[in-house]
Short mmCIF file of C-alpha atoms in Angstrom, two decimals:
data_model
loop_
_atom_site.label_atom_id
_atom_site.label_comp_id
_atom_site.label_asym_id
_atom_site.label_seq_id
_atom_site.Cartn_x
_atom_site.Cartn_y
_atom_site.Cartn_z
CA UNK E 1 -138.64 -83.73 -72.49
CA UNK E 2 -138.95 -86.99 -74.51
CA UNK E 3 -136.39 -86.79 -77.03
CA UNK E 4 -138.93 -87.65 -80.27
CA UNK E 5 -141.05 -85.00 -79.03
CA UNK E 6 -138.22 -82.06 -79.34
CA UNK E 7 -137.85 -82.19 -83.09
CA UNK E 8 -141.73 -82.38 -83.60
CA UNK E 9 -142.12 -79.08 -81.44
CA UNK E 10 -138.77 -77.72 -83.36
CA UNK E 11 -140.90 -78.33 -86.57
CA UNK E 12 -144.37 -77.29 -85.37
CA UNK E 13 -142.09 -73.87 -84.70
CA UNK E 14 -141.00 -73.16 -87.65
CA UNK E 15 -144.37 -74.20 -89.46
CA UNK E 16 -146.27 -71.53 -87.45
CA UNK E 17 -143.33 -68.69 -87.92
CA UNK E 18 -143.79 -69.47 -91.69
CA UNK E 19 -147.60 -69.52 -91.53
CA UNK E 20 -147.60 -65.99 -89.62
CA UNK E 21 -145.18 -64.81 -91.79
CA UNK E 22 -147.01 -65.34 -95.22
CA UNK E 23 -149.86 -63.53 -93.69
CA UNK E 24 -148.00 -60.50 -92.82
CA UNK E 25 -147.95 -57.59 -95.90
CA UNK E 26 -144.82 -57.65 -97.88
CA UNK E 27 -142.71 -55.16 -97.78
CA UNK E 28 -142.61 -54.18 -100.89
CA UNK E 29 -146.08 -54.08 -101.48
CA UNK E 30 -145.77 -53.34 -105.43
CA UNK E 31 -145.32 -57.09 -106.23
CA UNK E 32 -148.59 -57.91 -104.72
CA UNK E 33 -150.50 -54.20 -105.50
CA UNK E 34 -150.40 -52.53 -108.90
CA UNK E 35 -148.93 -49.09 -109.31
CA UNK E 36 -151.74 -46.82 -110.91
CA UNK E 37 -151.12 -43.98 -113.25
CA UNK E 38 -154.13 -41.77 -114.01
CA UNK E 39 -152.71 -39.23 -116.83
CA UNK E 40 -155.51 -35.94 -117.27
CA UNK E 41 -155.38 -33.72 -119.95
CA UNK E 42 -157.33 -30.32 -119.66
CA UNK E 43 -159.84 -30.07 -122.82
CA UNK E 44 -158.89 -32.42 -124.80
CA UNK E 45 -161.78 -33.69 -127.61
CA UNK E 46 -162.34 -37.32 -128.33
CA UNK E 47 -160.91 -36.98 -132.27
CA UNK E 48 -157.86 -35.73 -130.71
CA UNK E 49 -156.25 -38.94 -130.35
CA UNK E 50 -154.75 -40.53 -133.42
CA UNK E 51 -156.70 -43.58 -132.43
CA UNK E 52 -159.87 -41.93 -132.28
CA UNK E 53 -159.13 -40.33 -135.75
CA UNK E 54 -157.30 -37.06 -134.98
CA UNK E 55 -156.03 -35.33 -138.33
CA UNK E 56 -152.98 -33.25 -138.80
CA UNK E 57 -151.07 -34.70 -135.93
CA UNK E 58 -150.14 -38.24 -134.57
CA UNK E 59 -150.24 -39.72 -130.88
CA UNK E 60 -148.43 -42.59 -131.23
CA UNK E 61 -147.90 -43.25 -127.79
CA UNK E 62 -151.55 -42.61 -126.68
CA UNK E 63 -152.19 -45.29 -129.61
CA UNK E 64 -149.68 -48.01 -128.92
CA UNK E 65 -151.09 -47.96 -125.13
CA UNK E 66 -154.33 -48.16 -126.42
CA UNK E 67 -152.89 -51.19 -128.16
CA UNK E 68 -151.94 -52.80 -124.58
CA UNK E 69 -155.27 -52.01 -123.06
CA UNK E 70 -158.78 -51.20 -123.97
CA UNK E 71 -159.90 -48.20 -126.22
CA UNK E 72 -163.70 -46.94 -124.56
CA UNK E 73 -165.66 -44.95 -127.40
CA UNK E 74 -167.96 -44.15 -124.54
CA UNK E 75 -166.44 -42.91 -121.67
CA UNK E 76 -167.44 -39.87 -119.66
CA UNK E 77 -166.78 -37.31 -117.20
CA UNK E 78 -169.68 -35.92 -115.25
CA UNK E 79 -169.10 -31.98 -116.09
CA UNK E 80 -168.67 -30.62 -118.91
CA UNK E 81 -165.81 -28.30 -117.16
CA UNK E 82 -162.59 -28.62 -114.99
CA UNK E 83 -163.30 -28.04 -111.15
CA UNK E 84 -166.81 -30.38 -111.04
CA UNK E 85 -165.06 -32.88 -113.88
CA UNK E 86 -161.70 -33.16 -111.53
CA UNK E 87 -164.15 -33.50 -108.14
CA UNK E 88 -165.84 -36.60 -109.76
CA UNK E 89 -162.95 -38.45 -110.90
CA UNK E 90 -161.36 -38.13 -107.39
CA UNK E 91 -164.26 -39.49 -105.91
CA UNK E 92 -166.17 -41.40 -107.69
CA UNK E 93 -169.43 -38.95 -106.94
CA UNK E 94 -171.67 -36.66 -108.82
CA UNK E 95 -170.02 -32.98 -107.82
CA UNK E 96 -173.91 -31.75 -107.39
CA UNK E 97 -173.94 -34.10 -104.06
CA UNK E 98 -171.21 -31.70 -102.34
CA UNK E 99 -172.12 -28.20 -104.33
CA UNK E 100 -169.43 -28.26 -106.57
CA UNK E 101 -171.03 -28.81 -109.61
CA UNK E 102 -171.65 -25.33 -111.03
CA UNK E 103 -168.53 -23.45 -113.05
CA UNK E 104 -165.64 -23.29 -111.72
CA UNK E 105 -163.21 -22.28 -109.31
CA UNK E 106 -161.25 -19.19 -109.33
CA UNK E 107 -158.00 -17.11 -107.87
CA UNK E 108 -161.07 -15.05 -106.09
CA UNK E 109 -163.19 -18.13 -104.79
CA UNK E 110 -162.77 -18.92 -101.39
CA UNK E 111 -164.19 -22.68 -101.09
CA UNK E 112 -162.94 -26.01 -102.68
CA UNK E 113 -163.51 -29.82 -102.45
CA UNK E 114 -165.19 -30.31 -99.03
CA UNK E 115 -162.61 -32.32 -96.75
CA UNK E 116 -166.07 -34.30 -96.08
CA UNK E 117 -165.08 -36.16 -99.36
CA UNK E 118 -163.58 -39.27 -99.09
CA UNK E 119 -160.50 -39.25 -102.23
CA UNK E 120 -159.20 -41.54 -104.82
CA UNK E 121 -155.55 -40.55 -102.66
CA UNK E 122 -157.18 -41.00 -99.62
CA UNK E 123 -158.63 -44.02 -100.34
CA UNK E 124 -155.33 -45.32 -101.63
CA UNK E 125 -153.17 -43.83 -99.24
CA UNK E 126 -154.88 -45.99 -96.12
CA UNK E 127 -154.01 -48.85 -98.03
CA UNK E 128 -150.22 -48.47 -98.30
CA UNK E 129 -149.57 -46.15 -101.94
CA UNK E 130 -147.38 -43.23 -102.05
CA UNK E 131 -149.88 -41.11 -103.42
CA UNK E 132 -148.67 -37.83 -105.94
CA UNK E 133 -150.40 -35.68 -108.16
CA UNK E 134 -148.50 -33.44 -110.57
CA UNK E 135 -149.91 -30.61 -112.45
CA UNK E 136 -152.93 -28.94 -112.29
CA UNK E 137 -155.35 -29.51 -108.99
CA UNK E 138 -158.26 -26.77 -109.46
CA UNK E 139 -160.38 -27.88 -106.62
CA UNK E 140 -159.78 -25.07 -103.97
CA UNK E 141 -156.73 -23.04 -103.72
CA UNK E 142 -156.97 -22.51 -99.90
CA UNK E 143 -154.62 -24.06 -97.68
CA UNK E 144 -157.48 -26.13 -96.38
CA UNK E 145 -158.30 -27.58 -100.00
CA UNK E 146 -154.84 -28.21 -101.55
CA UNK E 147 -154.07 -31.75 -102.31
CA UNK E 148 -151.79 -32.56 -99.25
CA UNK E 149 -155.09 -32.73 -96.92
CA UNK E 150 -156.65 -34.38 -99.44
CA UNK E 151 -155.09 -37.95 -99.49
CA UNK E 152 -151.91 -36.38 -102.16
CA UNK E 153 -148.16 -36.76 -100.03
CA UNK E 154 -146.69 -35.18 -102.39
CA UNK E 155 -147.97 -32.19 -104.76
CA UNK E 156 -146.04 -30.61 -107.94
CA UNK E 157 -148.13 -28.42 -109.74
CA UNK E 158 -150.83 -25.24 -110.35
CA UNK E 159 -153.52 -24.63 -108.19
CA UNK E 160 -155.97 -23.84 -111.31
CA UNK E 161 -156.36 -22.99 -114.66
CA UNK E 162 -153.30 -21.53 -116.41
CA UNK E 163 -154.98 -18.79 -118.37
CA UNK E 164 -155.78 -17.68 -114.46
CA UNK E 165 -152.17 -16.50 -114.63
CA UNK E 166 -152.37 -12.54 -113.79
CA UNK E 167 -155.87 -12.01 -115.03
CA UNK E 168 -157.72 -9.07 -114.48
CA UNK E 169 -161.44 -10.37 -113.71
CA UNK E 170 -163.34 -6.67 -114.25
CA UNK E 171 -166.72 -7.49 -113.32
CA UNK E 172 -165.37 -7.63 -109.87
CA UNK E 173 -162.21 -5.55 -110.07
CA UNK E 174 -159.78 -8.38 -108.93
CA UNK E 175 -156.70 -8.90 -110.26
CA UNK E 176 -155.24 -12.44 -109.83
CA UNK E 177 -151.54 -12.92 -109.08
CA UNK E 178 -148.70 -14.48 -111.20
CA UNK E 179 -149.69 -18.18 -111.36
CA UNK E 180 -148.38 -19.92 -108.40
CA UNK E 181 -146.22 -23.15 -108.46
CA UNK E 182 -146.39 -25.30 -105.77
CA UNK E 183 -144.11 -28.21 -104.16
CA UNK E 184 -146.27 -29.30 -101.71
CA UNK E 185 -147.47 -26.69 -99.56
CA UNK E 186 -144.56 -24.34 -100.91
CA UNK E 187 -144.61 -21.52 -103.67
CA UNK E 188 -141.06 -22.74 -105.52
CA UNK E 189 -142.22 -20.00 -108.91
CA UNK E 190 -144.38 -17.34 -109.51
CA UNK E 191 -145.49 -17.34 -113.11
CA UNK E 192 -143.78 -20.16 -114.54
CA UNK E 193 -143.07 -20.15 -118.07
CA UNK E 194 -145.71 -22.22 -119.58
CA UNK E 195 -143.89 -23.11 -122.46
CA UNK E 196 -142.50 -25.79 -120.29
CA UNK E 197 -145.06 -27.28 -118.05
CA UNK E 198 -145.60 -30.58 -120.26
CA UNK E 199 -142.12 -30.95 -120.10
CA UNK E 200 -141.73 -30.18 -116.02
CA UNK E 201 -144.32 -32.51 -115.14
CA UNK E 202 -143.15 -35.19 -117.18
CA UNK E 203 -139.77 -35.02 -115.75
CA UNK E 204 -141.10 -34.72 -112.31
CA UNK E 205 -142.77 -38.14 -112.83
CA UNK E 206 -140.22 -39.81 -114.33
CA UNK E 207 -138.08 -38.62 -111.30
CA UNK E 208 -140.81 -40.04 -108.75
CA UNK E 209 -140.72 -43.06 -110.10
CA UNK E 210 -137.10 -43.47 -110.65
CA UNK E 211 -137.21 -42.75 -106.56
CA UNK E 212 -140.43 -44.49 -105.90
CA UNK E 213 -139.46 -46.60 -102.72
CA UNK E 214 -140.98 -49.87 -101.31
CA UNK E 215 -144.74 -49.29 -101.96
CA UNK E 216 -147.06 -49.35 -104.64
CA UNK E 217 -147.56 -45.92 -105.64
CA UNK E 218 -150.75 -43.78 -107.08
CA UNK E 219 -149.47 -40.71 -109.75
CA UNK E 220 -152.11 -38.37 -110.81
CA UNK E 221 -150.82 -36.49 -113.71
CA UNK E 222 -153.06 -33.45 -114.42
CA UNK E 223 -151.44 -31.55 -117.36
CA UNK E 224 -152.27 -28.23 -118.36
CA UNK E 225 -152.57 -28.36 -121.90
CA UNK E 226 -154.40 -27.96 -124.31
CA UNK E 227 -156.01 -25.45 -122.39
CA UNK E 228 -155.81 -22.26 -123.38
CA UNK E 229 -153.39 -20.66 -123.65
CA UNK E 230 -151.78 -23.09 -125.93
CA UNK E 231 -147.65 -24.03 -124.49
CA UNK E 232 -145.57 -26.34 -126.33
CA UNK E 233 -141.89 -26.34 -125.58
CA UNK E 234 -139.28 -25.30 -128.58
CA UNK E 235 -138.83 -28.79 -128.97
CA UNK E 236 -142.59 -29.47 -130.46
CA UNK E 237 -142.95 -25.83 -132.09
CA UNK E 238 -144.07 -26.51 -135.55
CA UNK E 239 -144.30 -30.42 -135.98
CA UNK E 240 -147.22 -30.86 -136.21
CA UNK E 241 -149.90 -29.69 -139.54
CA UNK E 242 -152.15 -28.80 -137.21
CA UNK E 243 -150.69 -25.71 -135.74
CA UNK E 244 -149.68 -25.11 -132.39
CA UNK E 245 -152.81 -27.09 -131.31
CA UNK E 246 -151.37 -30.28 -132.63
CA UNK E 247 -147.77 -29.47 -131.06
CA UNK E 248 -149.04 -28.97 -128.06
CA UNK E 249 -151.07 -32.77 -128.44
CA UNK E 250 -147.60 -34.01 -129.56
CA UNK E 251 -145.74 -33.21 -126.86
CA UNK E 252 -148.61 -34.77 -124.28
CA UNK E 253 -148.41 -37.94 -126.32
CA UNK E 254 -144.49 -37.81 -125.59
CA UNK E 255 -145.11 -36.97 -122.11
CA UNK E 256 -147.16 -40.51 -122.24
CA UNK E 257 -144.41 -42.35 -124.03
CA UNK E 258 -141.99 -41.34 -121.88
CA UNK E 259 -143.54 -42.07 -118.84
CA UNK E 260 -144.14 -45.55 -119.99
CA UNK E 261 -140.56 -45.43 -121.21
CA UNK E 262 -139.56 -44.90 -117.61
CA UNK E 263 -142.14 -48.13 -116.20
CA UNK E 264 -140.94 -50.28 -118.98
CA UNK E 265 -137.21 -49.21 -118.02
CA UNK E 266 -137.50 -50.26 -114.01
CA UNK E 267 -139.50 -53.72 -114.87
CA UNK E 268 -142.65 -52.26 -113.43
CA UNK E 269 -144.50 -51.47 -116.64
CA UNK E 270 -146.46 -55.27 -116.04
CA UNK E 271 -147.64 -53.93 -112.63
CA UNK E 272 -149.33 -50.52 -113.59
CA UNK E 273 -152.70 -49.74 -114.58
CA UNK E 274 -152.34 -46.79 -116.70
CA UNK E 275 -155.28 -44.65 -117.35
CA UNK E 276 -155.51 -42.06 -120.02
CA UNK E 277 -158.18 -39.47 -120.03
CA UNK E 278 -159.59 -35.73 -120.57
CA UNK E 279 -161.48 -34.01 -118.31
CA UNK E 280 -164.10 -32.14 -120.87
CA UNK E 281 -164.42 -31.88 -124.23
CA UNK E 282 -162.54 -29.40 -126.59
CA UNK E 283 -162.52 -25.58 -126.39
CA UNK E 284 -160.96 -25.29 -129.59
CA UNK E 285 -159.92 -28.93 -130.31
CA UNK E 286 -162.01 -31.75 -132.34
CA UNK E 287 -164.98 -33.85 -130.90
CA UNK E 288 -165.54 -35.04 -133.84
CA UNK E 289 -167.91 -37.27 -134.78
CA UNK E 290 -169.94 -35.96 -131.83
CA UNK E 291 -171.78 -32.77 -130.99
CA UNK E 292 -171.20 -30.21 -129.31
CA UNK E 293 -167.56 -28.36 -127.02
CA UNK E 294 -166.61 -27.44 -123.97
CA UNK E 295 -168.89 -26.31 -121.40
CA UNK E 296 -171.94 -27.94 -123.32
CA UNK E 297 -173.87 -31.45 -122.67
CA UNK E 298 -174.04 -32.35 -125.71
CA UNK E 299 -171.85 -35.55 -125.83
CA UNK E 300 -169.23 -33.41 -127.33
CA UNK E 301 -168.76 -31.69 -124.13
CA UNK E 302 -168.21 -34.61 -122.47
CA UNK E 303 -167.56 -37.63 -124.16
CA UNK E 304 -163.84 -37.84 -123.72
CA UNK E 305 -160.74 -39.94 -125.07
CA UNK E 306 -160.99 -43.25 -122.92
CA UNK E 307 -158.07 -45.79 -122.31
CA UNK E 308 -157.02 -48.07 -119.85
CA UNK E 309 -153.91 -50.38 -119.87
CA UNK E 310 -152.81 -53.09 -117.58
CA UNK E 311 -150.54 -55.74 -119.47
CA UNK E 312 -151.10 -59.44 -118.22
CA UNK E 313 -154.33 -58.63 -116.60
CA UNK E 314 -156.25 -56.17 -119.34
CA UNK E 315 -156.43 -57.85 -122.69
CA UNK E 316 -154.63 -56.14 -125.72
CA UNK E 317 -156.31 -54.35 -128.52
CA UNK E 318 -160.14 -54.32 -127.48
CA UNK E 319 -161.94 -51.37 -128.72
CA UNK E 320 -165.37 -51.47 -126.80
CA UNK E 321 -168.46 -49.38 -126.54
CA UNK E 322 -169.87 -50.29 -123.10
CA UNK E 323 -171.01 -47.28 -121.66
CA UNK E 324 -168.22 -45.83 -118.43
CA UNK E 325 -167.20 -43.11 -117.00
CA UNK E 326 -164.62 -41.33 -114.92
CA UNK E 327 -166.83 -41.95 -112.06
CA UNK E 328 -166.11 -45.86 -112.25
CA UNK E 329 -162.53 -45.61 -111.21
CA UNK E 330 -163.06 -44.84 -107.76
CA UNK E 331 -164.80 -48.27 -107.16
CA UNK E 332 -163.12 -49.78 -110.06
CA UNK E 333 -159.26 -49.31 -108.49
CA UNK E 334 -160.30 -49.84 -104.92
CA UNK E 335 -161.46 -53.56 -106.18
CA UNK E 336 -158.11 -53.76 -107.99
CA UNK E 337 -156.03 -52.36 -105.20
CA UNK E 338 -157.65 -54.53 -102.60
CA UNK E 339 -158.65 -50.92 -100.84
CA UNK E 340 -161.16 -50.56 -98.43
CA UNK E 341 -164.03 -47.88 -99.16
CA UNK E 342 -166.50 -46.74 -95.95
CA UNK E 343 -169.56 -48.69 -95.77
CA UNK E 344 -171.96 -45.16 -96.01
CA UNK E 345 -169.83 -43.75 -99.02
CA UNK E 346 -172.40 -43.42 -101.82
CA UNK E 347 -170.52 -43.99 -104.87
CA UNK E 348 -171.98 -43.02 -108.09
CA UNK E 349 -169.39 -45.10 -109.87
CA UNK E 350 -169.51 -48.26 -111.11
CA UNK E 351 -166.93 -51.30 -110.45
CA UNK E 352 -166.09 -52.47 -113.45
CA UNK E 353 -162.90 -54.18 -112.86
CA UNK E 354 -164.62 -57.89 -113.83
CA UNK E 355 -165.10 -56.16 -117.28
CA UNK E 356 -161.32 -54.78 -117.88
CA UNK E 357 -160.06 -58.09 -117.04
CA UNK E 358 -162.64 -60.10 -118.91
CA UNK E 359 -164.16 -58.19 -121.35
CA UNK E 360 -165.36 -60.71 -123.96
CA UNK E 361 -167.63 -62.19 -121.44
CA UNK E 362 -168.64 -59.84 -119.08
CA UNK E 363 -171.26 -57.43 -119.59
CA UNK E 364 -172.09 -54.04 -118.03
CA UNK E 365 -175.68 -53.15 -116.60
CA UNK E 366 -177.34 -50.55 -118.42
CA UNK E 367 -177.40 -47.48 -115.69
CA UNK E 368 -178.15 -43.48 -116.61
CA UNK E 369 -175.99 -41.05 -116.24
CA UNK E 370 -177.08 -37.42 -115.80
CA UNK E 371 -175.78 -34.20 -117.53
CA UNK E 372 -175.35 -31.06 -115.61
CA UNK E 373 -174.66 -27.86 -117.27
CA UNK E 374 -171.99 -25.60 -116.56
CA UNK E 375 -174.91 -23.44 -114.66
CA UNK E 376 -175.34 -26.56 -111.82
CA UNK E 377 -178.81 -27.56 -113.39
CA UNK E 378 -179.40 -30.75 -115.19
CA UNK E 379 -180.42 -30.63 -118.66
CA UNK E 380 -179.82 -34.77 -120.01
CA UNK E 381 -179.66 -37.75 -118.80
CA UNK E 382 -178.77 -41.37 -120.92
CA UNK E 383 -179.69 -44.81 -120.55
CA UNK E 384 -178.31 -47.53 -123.00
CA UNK E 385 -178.34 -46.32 -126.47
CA UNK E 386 -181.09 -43.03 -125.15
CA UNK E 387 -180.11 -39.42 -124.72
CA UNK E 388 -183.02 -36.94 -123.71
CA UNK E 389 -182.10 -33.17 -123.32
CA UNK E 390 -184.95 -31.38 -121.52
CA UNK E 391 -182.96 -28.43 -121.99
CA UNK E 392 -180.31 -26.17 -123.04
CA UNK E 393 -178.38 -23.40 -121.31
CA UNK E 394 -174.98 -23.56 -123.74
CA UNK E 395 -174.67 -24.63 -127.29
CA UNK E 396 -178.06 -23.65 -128.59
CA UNK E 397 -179.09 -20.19 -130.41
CA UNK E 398 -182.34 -19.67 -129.06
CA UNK E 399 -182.18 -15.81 -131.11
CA UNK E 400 -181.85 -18.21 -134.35
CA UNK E 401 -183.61 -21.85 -133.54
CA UNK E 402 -186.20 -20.42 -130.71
CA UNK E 403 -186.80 -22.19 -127.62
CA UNK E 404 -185.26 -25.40 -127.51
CA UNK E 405 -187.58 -28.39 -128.04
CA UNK E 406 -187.20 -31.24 -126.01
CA UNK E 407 -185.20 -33.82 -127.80
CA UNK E 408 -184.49 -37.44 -127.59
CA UNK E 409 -181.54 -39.58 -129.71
CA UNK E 410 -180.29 -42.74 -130.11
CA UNK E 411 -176.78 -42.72 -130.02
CA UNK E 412 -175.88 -46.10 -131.47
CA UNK E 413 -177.49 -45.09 -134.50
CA UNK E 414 -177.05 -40.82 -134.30
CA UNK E 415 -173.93 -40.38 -132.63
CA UNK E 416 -173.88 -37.06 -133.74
CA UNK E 417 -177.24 -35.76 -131.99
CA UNK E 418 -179.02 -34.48 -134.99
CA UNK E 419 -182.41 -36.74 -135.04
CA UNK E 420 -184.47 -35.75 -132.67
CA UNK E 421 -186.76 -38.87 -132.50
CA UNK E 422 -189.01 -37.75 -129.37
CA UNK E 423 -192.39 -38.20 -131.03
CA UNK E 424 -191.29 -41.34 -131.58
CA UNK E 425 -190.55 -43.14 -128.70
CA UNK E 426 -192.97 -41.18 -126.05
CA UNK E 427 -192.15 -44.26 -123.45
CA UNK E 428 -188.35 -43.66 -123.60
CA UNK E 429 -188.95 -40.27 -122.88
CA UNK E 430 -191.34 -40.46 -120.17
CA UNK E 431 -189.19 -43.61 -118.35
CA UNK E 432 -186.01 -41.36 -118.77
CA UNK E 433 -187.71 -38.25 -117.63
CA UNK E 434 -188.74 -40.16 -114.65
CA UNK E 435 -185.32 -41.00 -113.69
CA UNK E 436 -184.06 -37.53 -113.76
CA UNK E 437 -186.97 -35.75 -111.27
CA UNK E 438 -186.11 -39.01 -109.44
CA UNK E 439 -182.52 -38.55 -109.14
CA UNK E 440 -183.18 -34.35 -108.50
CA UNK E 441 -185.32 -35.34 -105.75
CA UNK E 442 -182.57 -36.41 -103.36
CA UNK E 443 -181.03 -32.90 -102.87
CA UNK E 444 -184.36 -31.35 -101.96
#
């Protein structure tokens, strides 16, 4: 071989080990994918963040990551309860389009989120992330339904609600067992002491990410509280003005701040989107300024706390009133995460990730959104600034008001739902009562 030639080929070697070499994935995939942290409170109102004007306790950590990120002062979840709330967030679809949108589930139910469903944790997990949820999963308690063949590797938790713990349901003479805590597909307790589940879950995700490993990882924290009944460990008893209520909000803002704590500590707070969130509005918490609870669709019910951090990418400090919802992160974090989502998954979500990173110029399409009551039928749907409620199965006394009217509001200027301006706007209430036999008519 000509001697000039041997270096060149020597060269033209290395250049294409180099070349192949860039291409292949990293290793450690966290440098080049964010971590993501969704944390999910269980009925907690959207004044019960100090941010969002709570009184009698503070959330200081909920407030300084609102700080890092962006505050949403209207954000929803599709359900104005857990099970259908939980089913939307994890992916990114109305619960009506897989019969999960009416109630919820119980110790005595025997179905759950249909393995048909393509997860957030699936979704994630196909694309490299450890994926974990900790806390409470409520979407089937069946082997078949639990979170490890649902996209989750690892589960720490409840199956549901924690006032399910050894209830007696009478109507159908079944008596529920001693709430069951699971690590993975193992019972580790029977009837844990609840006093201590903040605490627990917080440690156990401090823990997985102290012992996270090579790859980006996805940690659904699903805490218990405030649901009823209220838990706070000694630690919180009584600091707050507010009653246990506020202690146990307390200690869930220290769960926050510890957890970001814990990021900051390993040098990987820079690389996590952290989402903070509720799935419903209060039971016996504050929605205030808005109408309405729990289990109603009144915005109230489910108009939720909204905040979403990622320092370096998401700006700091922007409070903003574009209309999202829960149902936006599935598309949202699969553009982030560079995931791939099937081509004949129909998303209900929105990708909004051009917003978070840019949100002084980008702008978000006005798209409704559609209310379904804790009975599976739909009584509102909005549409910019419009709310119409064609009706009202919760959160109305028809014995004291009669039958309820059909009502339309503006929120930007009625937050509170209390003008009823339907006589005069008859074209926003015919366009948006169009949209909801519309949207009813694909599940005939």
């Amino acid at each position: 071989m000509h001697s000039k030639i041997k270096p060149f080929i020597s060269k033209l070697v290395v250049l294409i080990i180099i070349s192949i070499t860039a291409c292949m994935p990293t290793t450690d995939g966290s440098k080049k994918r964010p971590n993501i942290i969704i944390f999910f409170t269980d009925d907690q109102g959207y004044g019960d963040v100090g941010s969002y004007g709570a009184e009698g306790f503070e959330t200081p950590h909920l407030d300084s990551l609102a700080s890092d990120g962006i505050r949403f002062t209207n954000f929803y979840v599709p359900a104005t309860v857990c099970t259908p709330s939980r089913a939307g967030l994890l992916t990114g679809r109305y619960p009506k389009r897989y019969n999960l949108h009416e109630a919820v589930l119980f110790p005595f139910s025997e179905g759950g989120l249909s393995l048909n469903e393509y997860t957030m944790a699936e979704m994630l997990r196909n694309n490299g992330y450890t994926t974990s949820i900790i806390g409470k999963w409520h979407l089937g308690h069946k082997e078949e339904y639990m979170p490890n063949n649902q996209g989750f590797d690892m589960f720490y938790g409840v199956p549901y609600s924690n006032d399910m713990d050894n209830y007696y349901y009478k109507n159908i003479d079944f008596q529920s067992p001693p709430l069951p805590f699971y690590r993975n597909k193992t019972v580790i307790e029977s009837g844990p002491d609840q006093d201590y589940l903040t605490k627990r879950y917080t440690e156990e995700a401090i823990d997985q990410i102290k012992n996270r490993g090579g790859k980006p990882f996805f940690m659904y924290v699903a805490q218990n509280m405030p649901h009823t009944p209220l838990h706070a460990s000694p630690a919180f008893r009584g600091k707050s003005e507010k009653g246990l209520y506020g202690d146990v909000i307390m200690e869930l803002d220290w769960s926050v701040g510890q957890i970001v704590k814990t990021l900051k500590e390993q040098k990987i707070y820079d690389n996590t989107i952290f989402i903070f969130t509720s799935d419903n509005g209060p039971r016996i918490g504050s929605a205030r300024p808005l109408r309405g609870k729990k289990a109603e669709t009144w915005d109230g019910g489910q108009r939720v706390p909204g905040i979403v951090a990622w320092p370096g990418k998401i700006p700091k400090g922007v409070v903003s009133s574009e209309f999202t919802s829960t149902l936006d992160l599935f598309p949202t974090l699969a553009k982030i995460s560079g995931s791939k989502i099937p081509a004949d998954l129909e998303l209900d979500g929105l990708d909004i990730s051009d917003y978070l990173l840019d949100p002084k110029t980008t702008k978000l399409p006005e798209r409704p959104f559609y209310f379904y009551a804790r009975n599976g039928e739909m009584e509102a749907v909005r549409m910019g600034k419009w709310k119409l409620h064609i009706k009202k199965s919760i959160g109305w006394n028809t014995d004291k008001d009669g039958v309820f009217p059909v009502s339309l509001y503006n929120l930007d200027a009625d937050i509170g739902e209390k003008n009823n301006v339907i006589d005069v706007f008859p074209e926003v209430v015919e366009e948006l009562t169009n949209l909801m036999k519309e949207f009813e008519t694909e599940f005939q």
